[in-house]
Each structure stands twice: as structure tokens, then as C-alpha cells.
Short mmCIF file of C-alpha atoms and ligand atoms in Angstrom, two decimals:
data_model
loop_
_atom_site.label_atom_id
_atom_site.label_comp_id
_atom_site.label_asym_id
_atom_site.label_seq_id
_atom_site.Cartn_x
_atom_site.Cartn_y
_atom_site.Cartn_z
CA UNK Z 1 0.00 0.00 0.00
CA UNK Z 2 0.73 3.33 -1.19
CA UNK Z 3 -1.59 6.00 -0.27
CA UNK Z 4 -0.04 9.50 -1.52
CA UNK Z 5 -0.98 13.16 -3.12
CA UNK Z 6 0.26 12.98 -6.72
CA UNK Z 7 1.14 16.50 -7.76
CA UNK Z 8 2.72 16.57 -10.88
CA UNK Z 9 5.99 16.28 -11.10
CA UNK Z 10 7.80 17.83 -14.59
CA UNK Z 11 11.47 17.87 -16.51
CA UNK Z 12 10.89 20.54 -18.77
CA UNK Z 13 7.61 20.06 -20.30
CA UNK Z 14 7.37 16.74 -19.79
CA UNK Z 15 5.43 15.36 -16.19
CA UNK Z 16 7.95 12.20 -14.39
CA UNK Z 17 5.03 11.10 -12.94
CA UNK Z 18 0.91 10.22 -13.26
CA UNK Z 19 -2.10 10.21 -11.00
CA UNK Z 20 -4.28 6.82 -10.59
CA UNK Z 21 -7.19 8.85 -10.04
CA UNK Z 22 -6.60 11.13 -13.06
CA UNK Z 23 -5.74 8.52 -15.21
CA UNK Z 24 -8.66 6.00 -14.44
CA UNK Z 25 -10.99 9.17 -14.88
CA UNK Z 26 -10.00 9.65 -18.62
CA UNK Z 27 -10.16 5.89 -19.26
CA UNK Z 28 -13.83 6.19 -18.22
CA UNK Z 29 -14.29 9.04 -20.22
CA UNK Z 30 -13.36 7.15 -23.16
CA UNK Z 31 -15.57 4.31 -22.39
CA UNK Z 32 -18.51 6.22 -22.10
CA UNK Z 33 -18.20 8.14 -25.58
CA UNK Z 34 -17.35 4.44 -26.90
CA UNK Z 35 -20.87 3.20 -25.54
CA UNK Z 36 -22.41 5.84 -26.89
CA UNK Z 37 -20.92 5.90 -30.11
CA UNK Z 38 -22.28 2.88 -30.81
CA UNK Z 39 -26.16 1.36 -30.45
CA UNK Z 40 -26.20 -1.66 -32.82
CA UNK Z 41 -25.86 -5.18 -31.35
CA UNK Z 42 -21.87 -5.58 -30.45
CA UNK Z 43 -19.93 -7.68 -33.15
CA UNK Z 44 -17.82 -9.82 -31.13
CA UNK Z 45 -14.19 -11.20 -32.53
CA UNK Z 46 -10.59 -11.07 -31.33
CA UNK Z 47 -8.60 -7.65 -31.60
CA UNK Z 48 -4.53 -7.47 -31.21
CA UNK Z 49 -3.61 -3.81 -30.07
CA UNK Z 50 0.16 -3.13 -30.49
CA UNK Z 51 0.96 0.14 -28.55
CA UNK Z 52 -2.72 -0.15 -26.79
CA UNK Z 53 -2.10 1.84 -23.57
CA UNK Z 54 -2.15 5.92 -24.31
CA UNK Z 55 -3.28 8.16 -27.38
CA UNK Z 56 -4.48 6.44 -30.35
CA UNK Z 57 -4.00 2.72 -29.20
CA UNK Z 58 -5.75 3.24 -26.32
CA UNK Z 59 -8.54 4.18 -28.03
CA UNK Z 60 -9.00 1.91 -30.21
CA UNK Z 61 -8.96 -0.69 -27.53
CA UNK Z 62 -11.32 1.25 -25.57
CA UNK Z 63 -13.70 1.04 -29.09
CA UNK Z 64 -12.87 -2.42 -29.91
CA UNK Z 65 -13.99 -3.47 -26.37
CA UNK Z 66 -16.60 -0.95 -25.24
CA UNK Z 67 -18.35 -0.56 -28.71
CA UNK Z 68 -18.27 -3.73 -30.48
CA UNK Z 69 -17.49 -5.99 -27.27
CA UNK Z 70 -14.94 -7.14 -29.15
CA UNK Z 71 -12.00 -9.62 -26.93
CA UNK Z 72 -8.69 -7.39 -26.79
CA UNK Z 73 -5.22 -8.41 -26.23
CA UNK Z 74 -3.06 -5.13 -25.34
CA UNK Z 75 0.36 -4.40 -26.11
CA UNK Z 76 2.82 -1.59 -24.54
CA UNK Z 77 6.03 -0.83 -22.97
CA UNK Z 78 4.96 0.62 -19.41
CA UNK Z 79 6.98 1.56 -15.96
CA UNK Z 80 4.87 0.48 -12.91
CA UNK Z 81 4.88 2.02 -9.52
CA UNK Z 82 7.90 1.42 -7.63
CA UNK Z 83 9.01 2.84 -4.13
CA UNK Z 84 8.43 6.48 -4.25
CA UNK Z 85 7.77 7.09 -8.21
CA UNK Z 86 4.38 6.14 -9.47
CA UNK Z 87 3.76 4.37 -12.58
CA UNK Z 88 3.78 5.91 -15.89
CA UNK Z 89 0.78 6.65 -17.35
CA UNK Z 90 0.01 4.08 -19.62
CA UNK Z 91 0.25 1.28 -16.73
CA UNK Z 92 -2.43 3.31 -14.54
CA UNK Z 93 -4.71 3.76 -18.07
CA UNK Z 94 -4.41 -0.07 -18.75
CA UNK Z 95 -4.97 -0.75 -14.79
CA UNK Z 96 -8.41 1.20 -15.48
CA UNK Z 97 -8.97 -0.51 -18.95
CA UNK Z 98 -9.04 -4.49 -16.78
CA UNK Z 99 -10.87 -3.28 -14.37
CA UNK Z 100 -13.67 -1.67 -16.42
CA UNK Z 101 -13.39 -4.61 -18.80
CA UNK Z 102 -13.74 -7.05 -16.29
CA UNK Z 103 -16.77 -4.85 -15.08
CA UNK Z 104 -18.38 -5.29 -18.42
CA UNK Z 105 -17.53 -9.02 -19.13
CA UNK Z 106 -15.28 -8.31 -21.77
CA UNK Z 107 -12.21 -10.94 -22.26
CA UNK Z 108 -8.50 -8.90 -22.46
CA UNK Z 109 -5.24 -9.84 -21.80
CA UNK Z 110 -2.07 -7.19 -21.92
CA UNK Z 111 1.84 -8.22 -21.95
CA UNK Z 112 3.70 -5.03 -20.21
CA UNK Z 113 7.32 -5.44 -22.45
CA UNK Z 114 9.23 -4.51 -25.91
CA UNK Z 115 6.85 -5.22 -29.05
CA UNK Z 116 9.68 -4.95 -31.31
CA UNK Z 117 11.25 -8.20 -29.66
CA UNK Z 118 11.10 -11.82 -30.52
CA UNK Z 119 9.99 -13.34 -27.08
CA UNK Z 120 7.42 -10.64 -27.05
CA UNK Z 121 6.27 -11.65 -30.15
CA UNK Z 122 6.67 -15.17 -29.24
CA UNK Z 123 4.62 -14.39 -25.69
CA UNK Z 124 1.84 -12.77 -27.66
CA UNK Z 125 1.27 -15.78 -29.96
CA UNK Z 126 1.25 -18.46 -26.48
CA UNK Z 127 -1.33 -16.10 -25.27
CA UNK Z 128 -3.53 -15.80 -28.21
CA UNK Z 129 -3.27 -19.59 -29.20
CA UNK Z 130 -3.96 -19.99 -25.43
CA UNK Z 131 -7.50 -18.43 -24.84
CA UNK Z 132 -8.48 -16.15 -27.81
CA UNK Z 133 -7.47 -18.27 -31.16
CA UNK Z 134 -7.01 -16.21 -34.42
CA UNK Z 135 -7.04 -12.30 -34.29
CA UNK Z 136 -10.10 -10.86 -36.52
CA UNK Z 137 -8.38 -7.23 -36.25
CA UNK Z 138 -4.54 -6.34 -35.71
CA UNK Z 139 -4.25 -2.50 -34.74
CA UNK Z 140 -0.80 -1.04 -35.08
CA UNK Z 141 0.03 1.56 -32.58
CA UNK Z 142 3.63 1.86 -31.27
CA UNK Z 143 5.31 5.22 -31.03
CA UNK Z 144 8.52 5.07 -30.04
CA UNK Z 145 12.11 6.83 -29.96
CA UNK Z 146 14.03 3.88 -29.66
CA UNK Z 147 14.07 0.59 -31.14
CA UNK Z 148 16.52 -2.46 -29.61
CA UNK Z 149 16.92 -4.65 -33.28
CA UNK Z 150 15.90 -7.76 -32.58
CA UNK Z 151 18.07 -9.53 -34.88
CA UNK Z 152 21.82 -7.35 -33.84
CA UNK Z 153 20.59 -6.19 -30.89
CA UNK Z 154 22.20 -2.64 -32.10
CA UNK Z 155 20.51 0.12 -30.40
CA UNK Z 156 18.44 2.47 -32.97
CA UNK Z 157 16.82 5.97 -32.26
CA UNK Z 158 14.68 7.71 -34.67
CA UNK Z 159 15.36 11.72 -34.96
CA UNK Z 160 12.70 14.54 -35.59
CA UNK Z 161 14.42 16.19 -38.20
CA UNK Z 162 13.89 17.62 -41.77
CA UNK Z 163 15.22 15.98 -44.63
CA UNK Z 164 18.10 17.81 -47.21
CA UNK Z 165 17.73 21.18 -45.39
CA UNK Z 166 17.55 22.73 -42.47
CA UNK Z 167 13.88 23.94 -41.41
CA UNK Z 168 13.43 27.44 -39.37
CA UNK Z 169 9.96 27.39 -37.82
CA UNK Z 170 7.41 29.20 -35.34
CA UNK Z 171 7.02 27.10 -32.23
CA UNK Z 172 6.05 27.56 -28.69
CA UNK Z 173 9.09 27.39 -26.16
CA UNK Z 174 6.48 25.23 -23.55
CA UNK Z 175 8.54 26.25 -20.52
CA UNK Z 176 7.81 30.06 -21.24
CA UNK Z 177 4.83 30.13 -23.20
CA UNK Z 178 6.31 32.18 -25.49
CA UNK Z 179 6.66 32.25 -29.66
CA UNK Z 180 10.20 31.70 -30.68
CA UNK Z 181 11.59 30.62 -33.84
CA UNK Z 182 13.97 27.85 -34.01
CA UNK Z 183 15.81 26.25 -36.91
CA UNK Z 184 16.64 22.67 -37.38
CA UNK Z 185 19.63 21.25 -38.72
CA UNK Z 186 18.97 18.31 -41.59
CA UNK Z 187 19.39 15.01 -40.46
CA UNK Z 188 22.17 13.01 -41.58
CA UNK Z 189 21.31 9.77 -43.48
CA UNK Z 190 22.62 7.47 -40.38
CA UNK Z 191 19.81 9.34 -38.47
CA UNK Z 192 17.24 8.56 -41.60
CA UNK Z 193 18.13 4.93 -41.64
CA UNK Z 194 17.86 4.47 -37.89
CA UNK Z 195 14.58 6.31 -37.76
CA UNK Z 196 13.08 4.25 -40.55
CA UNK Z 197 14.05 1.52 -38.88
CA UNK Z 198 12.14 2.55 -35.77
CA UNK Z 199 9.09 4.02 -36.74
CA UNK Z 200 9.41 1.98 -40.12
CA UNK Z 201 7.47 -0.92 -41.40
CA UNK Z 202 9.99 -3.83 -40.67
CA UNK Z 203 8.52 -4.58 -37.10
CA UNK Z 204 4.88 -4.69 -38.43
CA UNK Z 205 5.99 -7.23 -40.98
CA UNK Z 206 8.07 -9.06 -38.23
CA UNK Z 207 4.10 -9.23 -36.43
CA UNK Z 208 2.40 -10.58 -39.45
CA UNK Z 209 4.67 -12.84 -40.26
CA UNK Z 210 4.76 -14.41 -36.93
CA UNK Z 211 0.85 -14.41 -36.61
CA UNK Z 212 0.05 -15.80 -40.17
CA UNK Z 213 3.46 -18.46 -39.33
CA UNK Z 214 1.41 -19.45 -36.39
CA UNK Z 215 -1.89 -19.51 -38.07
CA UNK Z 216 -3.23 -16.36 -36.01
CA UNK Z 217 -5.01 -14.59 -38.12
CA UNK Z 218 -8.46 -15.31 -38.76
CA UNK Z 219 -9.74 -15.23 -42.40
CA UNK Z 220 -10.71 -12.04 -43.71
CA UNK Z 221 -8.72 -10.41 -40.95
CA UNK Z 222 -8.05 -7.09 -41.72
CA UNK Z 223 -4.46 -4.85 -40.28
CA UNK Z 224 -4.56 -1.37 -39.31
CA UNK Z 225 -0.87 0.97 -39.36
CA UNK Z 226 -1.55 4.09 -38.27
CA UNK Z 227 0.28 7.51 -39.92
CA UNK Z 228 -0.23 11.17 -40.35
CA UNK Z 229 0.40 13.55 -43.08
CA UNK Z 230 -0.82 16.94 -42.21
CA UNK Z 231 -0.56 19.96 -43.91
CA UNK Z 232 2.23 21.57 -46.25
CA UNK Z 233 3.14 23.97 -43.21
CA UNK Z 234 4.69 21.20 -41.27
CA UNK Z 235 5.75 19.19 -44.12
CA UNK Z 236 9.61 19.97 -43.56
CA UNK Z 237 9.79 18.71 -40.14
CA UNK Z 238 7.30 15.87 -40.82
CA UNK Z 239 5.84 14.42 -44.20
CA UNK Z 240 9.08 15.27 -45.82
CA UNK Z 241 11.11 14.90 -42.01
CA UNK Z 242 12.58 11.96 -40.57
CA UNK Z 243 9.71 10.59 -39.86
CA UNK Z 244 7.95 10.91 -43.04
CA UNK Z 245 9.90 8.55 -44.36
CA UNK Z 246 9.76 6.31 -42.11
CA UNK Z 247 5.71 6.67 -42.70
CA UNK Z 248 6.10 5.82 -45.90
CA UNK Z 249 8.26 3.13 -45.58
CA UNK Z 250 5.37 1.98 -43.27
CA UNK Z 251 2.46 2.64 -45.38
CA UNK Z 252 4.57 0.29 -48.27
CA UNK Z 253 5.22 -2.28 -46.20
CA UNK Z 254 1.41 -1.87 -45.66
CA UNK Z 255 0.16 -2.34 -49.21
CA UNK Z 256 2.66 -5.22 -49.44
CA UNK Z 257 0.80 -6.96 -46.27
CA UNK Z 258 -2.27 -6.17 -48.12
CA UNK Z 259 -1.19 -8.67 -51.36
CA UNK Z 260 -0.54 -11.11 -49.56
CA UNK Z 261 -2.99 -11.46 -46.95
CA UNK Z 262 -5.27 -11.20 -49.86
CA UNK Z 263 -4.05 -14.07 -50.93
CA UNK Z 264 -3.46 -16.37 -48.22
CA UNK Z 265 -6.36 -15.60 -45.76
CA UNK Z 266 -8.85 -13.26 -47.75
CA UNK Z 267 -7.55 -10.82 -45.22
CA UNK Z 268 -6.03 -6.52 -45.94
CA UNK Z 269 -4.27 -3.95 -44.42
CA UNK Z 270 -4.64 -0.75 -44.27
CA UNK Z 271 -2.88 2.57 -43.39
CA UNK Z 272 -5.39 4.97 -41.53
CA UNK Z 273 -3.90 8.24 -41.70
CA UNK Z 274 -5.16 9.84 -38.14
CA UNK Z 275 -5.68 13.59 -37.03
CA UNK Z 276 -2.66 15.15 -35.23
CA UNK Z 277 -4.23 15.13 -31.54
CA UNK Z 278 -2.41 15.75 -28.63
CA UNK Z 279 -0.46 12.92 -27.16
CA UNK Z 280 2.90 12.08 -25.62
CA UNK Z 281 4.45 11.29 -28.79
CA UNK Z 282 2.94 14.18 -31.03
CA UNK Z 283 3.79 17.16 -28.24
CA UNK Z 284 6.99 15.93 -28.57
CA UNK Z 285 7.83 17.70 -32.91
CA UNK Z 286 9.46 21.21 -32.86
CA UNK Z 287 6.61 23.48 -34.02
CA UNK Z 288 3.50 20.93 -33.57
CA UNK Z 289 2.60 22.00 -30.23
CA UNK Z 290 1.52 25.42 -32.03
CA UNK Z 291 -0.34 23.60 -35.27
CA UNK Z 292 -1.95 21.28 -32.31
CA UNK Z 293 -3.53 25.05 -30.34
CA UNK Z 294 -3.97 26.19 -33.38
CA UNK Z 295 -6.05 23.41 -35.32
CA UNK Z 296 -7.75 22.60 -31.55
CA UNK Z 297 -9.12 26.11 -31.96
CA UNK Z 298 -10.37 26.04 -35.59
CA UNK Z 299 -12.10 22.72 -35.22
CA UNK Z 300 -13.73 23.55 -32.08
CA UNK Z 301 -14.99 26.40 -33.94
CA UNK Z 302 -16.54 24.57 -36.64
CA UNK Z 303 -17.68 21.59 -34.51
CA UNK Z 304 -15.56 19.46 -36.26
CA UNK Z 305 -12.98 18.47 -33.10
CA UNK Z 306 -12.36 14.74 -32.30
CA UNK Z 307 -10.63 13.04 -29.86
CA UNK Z 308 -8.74 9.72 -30.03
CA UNK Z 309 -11.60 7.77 -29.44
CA UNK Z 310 -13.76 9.72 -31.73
CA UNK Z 311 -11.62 8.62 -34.11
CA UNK Z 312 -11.30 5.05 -33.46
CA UNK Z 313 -14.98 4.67 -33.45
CA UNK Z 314 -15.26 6.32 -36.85
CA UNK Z 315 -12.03 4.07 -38.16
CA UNK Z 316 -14.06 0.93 -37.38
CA UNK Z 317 -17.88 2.25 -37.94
CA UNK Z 318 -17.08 3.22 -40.96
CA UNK Z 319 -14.08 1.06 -41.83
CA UNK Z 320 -13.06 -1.58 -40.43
CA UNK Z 321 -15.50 -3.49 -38.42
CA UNK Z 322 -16.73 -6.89 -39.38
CA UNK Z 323 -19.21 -6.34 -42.34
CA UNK Z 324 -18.04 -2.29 -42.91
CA UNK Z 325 -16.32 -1.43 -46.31
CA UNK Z 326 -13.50 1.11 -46.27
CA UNK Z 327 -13.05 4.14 -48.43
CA UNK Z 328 -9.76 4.52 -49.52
CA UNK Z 329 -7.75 7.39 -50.76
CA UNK Z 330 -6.17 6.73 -54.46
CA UNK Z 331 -3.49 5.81 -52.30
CA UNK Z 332 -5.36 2.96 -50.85
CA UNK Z 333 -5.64 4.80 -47.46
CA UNK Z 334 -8.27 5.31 -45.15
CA UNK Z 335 -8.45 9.05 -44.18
CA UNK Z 336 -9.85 9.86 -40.60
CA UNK Z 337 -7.56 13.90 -40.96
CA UNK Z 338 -10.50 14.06 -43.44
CA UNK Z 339 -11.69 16.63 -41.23
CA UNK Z 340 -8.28 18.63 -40.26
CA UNK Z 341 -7.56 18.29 -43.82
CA UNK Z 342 -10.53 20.45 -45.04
CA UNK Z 343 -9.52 23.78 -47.09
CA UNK Z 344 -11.20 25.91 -45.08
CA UNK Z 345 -9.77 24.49 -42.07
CA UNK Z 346 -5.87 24.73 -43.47
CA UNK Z 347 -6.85 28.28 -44.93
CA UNK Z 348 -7.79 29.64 -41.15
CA UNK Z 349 -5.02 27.98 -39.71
CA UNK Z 350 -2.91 29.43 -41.70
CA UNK Z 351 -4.26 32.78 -41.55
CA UNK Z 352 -3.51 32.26 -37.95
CA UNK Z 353 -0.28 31.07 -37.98
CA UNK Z 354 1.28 33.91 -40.11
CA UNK Z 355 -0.21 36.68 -37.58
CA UNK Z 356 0.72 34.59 -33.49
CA UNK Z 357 2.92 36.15 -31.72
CA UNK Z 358 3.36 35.22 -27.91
CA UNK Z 359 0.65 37.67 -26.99
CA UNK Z 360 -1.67 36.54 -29.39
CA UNK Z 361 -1.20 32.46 -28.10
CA UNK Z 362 -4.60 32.52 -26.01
CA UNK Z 363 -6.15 34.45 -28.61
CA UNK Z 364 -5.65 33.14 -32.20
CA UNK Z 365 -4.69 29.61 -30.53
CA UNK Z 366 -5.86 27.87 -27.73
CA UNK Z 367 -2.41 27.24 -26.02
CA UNK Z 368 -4.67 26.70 -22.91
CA UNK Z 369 -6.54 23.62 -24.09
CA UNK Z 370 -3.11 22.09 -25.66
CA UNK Z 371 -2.08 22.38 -22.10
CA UNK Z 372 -4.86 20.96 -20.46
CA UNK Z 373 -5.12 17.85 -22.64
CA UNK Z 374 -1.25 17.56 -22.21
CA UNK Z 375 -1.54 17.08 -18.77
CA UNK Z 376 -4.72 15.27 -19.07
CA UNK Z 377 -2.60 12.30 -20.46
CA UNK Z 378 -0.73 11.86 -17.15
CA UNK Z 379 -4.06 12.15 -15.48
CA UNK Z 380 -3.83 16.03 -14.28
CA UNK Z 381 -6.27 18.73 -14.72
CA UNK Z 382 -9.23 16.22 -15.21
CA UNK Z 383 -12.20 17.37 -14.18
CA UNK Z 384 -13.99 15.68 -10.96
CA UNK Z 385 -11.17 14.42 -9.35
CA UNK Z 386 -10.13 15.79 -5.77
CA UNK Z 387 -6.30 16.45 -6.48
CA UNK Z 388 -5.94 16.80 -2.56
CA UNK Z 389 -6.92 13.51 -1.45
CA UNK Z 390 -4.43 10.49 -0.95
CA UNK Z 391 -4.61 7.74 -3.99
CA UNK Z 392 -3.01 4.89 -4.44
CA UNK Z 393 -0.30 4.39 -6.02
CA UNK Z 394 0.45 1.04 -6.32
CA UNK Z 395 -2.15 -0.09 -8.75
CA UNK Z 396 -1.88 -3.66 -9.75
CA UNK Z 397 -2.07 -4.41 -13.20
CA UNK Z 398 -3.19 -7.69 -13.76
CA UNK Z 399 -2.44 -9.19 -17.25
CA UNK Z 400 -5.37 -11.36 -17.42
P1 NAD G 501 1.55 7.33 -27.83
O1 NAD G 501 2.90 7.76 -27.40
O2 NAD G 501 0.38 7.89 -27.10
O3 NAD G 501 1.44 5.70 -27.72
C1 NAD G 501 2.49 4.86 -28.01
C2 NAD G 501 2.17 3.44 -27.58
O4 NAD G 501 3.27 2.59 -27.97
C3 NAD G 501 2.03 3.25 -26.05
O5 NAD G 501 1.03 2.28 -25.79
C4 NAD G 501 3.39 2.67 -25.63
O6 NAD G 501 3.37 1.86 -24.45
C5 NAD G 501 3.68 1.82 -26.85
N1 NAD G 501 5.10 1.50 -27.00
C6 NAD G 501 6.15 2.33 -27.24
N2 NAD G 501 7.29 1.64 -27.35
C7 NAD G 501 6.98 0.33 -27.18
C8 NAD G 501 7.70 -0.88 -27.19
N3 NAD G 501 9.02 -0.91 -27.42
N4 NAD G 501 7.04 -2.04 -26.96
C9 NAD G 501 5.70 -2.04 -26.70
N5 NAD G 501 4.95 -0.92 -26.73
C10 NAD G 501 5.57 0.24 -26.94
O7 NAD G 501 1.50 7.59 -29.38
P2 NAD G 501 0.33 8.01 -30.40
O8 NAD G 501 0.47 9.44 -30.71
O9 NAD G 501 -1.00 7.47 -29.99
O10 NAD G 501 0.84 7.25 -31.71
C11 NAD G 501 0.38 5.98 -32.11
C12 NAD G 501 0.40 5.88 -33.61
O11 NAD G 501 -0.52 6.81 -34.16
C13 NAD G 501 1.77 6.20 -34.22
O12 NAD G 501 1.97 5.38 -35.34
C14 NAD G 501 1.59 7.64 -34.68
O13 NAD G 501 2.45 8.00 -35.73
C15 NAD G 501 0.15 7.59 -35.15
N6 NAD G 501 -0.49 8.91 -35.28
C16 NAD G 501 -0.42 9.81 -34.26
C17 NAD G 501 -0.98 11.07 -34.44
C18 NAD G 501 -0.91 12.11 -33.35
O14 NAD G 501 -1.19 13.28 -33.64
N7 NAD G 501 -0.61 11.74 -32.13
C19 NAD G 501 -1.64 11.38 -35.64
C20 NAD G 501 -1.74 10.42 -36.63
C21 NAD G 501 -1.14 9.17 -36.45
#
């Protein structure tokens, strides 16, 4: 036992720690727009989330469970509590996610370690084979800086960086809440090939091979990468970045899935290019933390603002789910920045972003909200809970 006040606890921008209370809050947040998202009969099957405990993983677990009472098996990298730090928040979100499912009836199981290795992938097949059988949906999901190869064992980092020249950019200095304009040096191509190998596509073909090798994947199963494009304004630092490329090295080893699970299990996959919404990943790109105030306030405006889960109910509504038909992009993409992406949208927020200037944050952004839902993912700021009480902070996270 554990009992403690959580205030947050920050390097930089970034919290070092997460409330229980704050974190279990948001989960239920997300379960309730999932139920009502959806009133048709649930649909059943087995989903496999890879990178299932924050931001865009999360939520689609939460809508594969909560909205189509689908069976989930979970995937992340999370610290639990230990002595005086609490866990991060991803272990306090999935902590929340068993209990509720267990609430509801609904069969999960999570394994807490590195997706990118072999025994993980190996302990992911024992599970499924033992207790869910073939996977009707695989969601993609894994954000990460750093990648251990699971062949050398060599240590790879992907870099936010533009591509061939250096990028000078607008972007909000989070520790003083003020404009400033930085420039970023181009990445060298050691950095490219270690960030395409991170964020690239080799990992999710390492997962389908060793769930159609093991006969895991149900037929017709369909796979889901996630990826982002967004506008022209941040193309330098990320469509044409680093990490652009390693998107598109993703979204081809995608289509290449896609033949062949075609032809060996009637199955597809799919890249669904996402909104940019605030997570831990996202906050994370040199000038993004201004597009994300800035497109939170233009979409809020219109009534066009989704969340995560928003979004994974609309991927697999109107997608995904057993029975829907995609629309693809010429591409072959499904496109949930459909929305973010509209002209009249991009033409406001760029209005906007040629005339902010530090004064001007609160009013032609909403540098507020970015804030709030920034801390929201560590489970601070969220409304209804009592920040002064004692919570626990050893949560057990049980697997099953
Ligand atoms: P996130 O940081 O919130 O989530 C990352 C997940 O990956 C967590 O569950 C974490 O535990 C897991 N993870 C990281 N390293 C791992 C490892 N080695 N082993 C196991 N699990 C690991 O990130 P997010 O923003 O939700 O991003 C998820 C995906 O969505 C990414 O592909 C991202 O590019 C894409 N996407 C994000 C946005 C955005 O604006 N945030 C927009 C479009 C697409």
C-alpha cells in the first residue's frame, strides 16, 4: 500500500510522474463516448492492439472493447509504480482498462514489455493460441524513440528532423509560453536509416509474419498501421522529415501486407492516416505544439474536433469493423484527418499562424486547451477528481 498526493511532477515540459485517479478518470471518459458511439448489437471477434495503452492505441482498444465488445489483447512498454515514483501513465490507463473490462464481461489480456522483440512476439502468440485463437483485427500503434533490433541487438533511435535542409519554424518554447523561432539542422542519413528503422514498417511485418506463421489470423482479418500527413506547413519537419519517411516506408510495407494477406487468408491492411491530436508522442515535434492550439481552436470552432476515441470509433464504424467497407484514398488509405484536412480548415489555420505572436497564443490559438489535454494524459487537470486527497499508487495491473 501506497496511499499519496500525486502533484505533478515535470522535466521541462514533460510530467515524471501520473495520478491513478486522473488517469482512471480519462479511461472512463473514453468508455462512455465508446458506448455511446455505438447502439447496434456488439460484433464480437478477437482484436490485437500493439501500442494499446495511451493516445491512439488506447482508443482503439477502448472502441474495440466498449463498442463492439470485441476480446482485446493489449500491447505496450509501461513503468509500474515502484518505491516512491508512481507508474507511468500508460500502466495506470491499462490498470483502469481491466478493471472496467472485467466490469463489463469483456475478455483482455495485456503483456507489459518490448513489441519490437522476438519473445514478445513469441509471448503474444502463447497467449492468443492460449484463450483467444485467431485475431479478426490487428491495430498497429507503437510510437517510439528507440528501437533495440531484434536480430543485432544494435541500439536504434529515430530523430525529428527535416530531410536535405535545415527547417526554421514558429514554435512555442512550452517552458515560457512564449513564440520563438527555431531552426533545425537536416538530419544526416545514419539518423534517416535508424529512424526508418524505428518508426518503419519492418517490425509490423516481423508481427504478421509471426501471426500468419502461427496460423493467427483469422480469415478475412483485416491490419490497421496508423500515420499522419498533415498539412504543407509542417511538411519539412514531418511528411518530408525523418519521420515521413519512415511513414512511408510503413504505409509500403502496408500495401505489401495487403497482397498477400489477400491471398493467403482473404484478409487486408490498411494505413489509416489519423488527425494530429495531442499525445505524448505528437507534443513531442518542434513546431506541432503550435499547429496542435492552433487546429484545436479552428475545429472547435466549426464543430468538427475529435478526440482519439472519436476517431477510433469512426475508423471501425465506418471502416473496419466486421461487415463495414473502407473508403480509400487513391493511395489505398483510409483518411480519418478528413476533417483537419478540409480547405477551409488549413486556410484559417494558416491565416492564424502567419499573424501569433506570444501575446496573441490565447487568442488566435488555444495554447490553454493544448495544455490541459497535455496534462490530461498523465491524469492532471481532469475534471472531478479531488487532487488533494491520498490515492493509491500502487495499482496492480493484472495481465489477465
Ligand atoms: P503514444 O505515445 O500515445 O502511444 C504509443 C504506444 O506505444 C504506447 O502504448 C506505448 O506503451 C507503446 N510502446 C512504445 N514503445 C513500445 C515498445 N518498445 N514495446 C511495446 N509498446 C511500446 O502515441 P500516439 O500518438 O498514440 O501514436 C500511435 C500511432 O498513431 C503512431 O503510429 C503515430 O504516428 C500515429 N499517429 C499519431 C498522431 C498524433 O497526432 N498523435 C496522428 C496520426 C497518427
Amino acid at each position: 500500500m501506497s496511499m499519496e498526493v500525486i502533484s505533478p511532477r515535470s522535466r521541462g515540459f514533460l510530467f515524471t510522474n501520473a495520478h491513478p485517479a486522473g488517469c482512471a478518470a480519462m479511461v472512463q471518459q473514453q468508455i462512455e463516448a465508446a458506448r455511446k458511439g455505438r447502439s447496434a448489437p456488439a460484433a464480437g471477434g478477437t482484436s490485437l492492439i500493439i501500442g494499446a495503452s495511451t493516445g491512439y492505441g488506447l482508443a482503439s482498444r477502448l472502441a474495440c472493447g466498449f463498442a463492439y465488445g470485441m476480446k482485446t489483447v493489449g500491447i505496450f512498454y509501461e513503468r509500474p509504480p515502484s518505491g516512491k515514483k508512481t507508474g507511468s501513465a500508460g500502466w495506470y490507463n491499462s490498470a483502469a482498462f481491466h478493471g472496467a473490462a472485467h466490469g463489463s464481461g469483456l475478455s483482455c489480456a495485456s503483456l507489459n514489455g518490448d513489441a519490437f522483440s522476438n519473445p514478445l512476439k513469441q509471448q503474444a502468440i502463447e497467449r492468443l493460441r492460449d484463450g483467444f485463437g485467431p485475431v479478426d483485427l490487428v491495430i498497429y500503434s507503437l510510437a517510439s524513440p528507440v528501437r533495440t533490433h531484434p536480430d543485432t541487438g544494435a541500439t536504434l533511435r529515430s530523430a525529428l528532423k527535416p530531410v536535405g535542409a535545415p527547417y526554421t519554424t514558429k514554435t512555442i518554447d512550452l517552458d515560457k509560453e512564449q513564440l520563438v523561432e527555431v531552426t533545425i539542422e537536416p538530419a544526416n542519413q545514419d539518423e534517416i536509416d535508424q529512424t526508418v528503422a524505428v518508426m518503419g514498417g519492418d517490425d509490423l511485418r516481423r508481427w504478421i509474419d509471426a501471426l500468419l506463421g502461427a496460423k493467427l489470423l483469422a480469415r478475412g482479418a483485416r491490419v490497421i498501421a496508423y500515420s499522419y500527413i498533415g498539412p504543407q506547413m509542417t511538411f519539412p519537419i514531418y511528411r518530408s522529415g525523418t519521420i515521413g519517411l519512415a511513414k512511408e516506408d510503413l504505409e509500403r510495407t502496408t500495401a505489401e501486407l495487403d497482397r498477400r494477406l489477400q491471398a493467403e487468408i482473404n484478409g487486408n491492411a490498411w494505413v489509416s492516416v489519423n488527425k494530429a491530436v495531442v499525445t505524448q508522442a505528437s507534443a513531442a515535434i518542434p513546431g506541432v505544439p503550435l499547429y496542435l492550439s492552433l487546429l484545436h481552436s479552428v475545429l472547435t470552432d466549426r464543430g468538427l474536433e475529435e478526440q482519439p476515441i472519436h476517431q477510433a470509433l469512426r475508423l471501425l464504424e465506418d471502416h473496419v469493423a466486421a461487415g463495414a467497407t473502407p473508403t480509400l484514398d487513391a493511395e489505398g488509405r483510409i483518411r480519418l484527418d478528413d476533417r483537419e484536412m478540409q480547405s477551409d480548415v488549413q486556410a484559417e489555420i494558416d491565416r492564424r499562424w502567419q499573424r501569433v505572436t506570444s501575446e496573441s497564443l490565447r487568442a488566435d490559438a488555444d495554447f490553454d486547451g493544448f495544455k490541459t489535454e497535455f496534462r490530461r494524459l498523465f491524469g492532471f487537470e481532469v475534471p472531478g477528481v479531488d487532487y488533494s486527497k491520498p490515492v493509491e499508487t500502487e495499482v496492480p495491473l493484472p495481465l489477465d
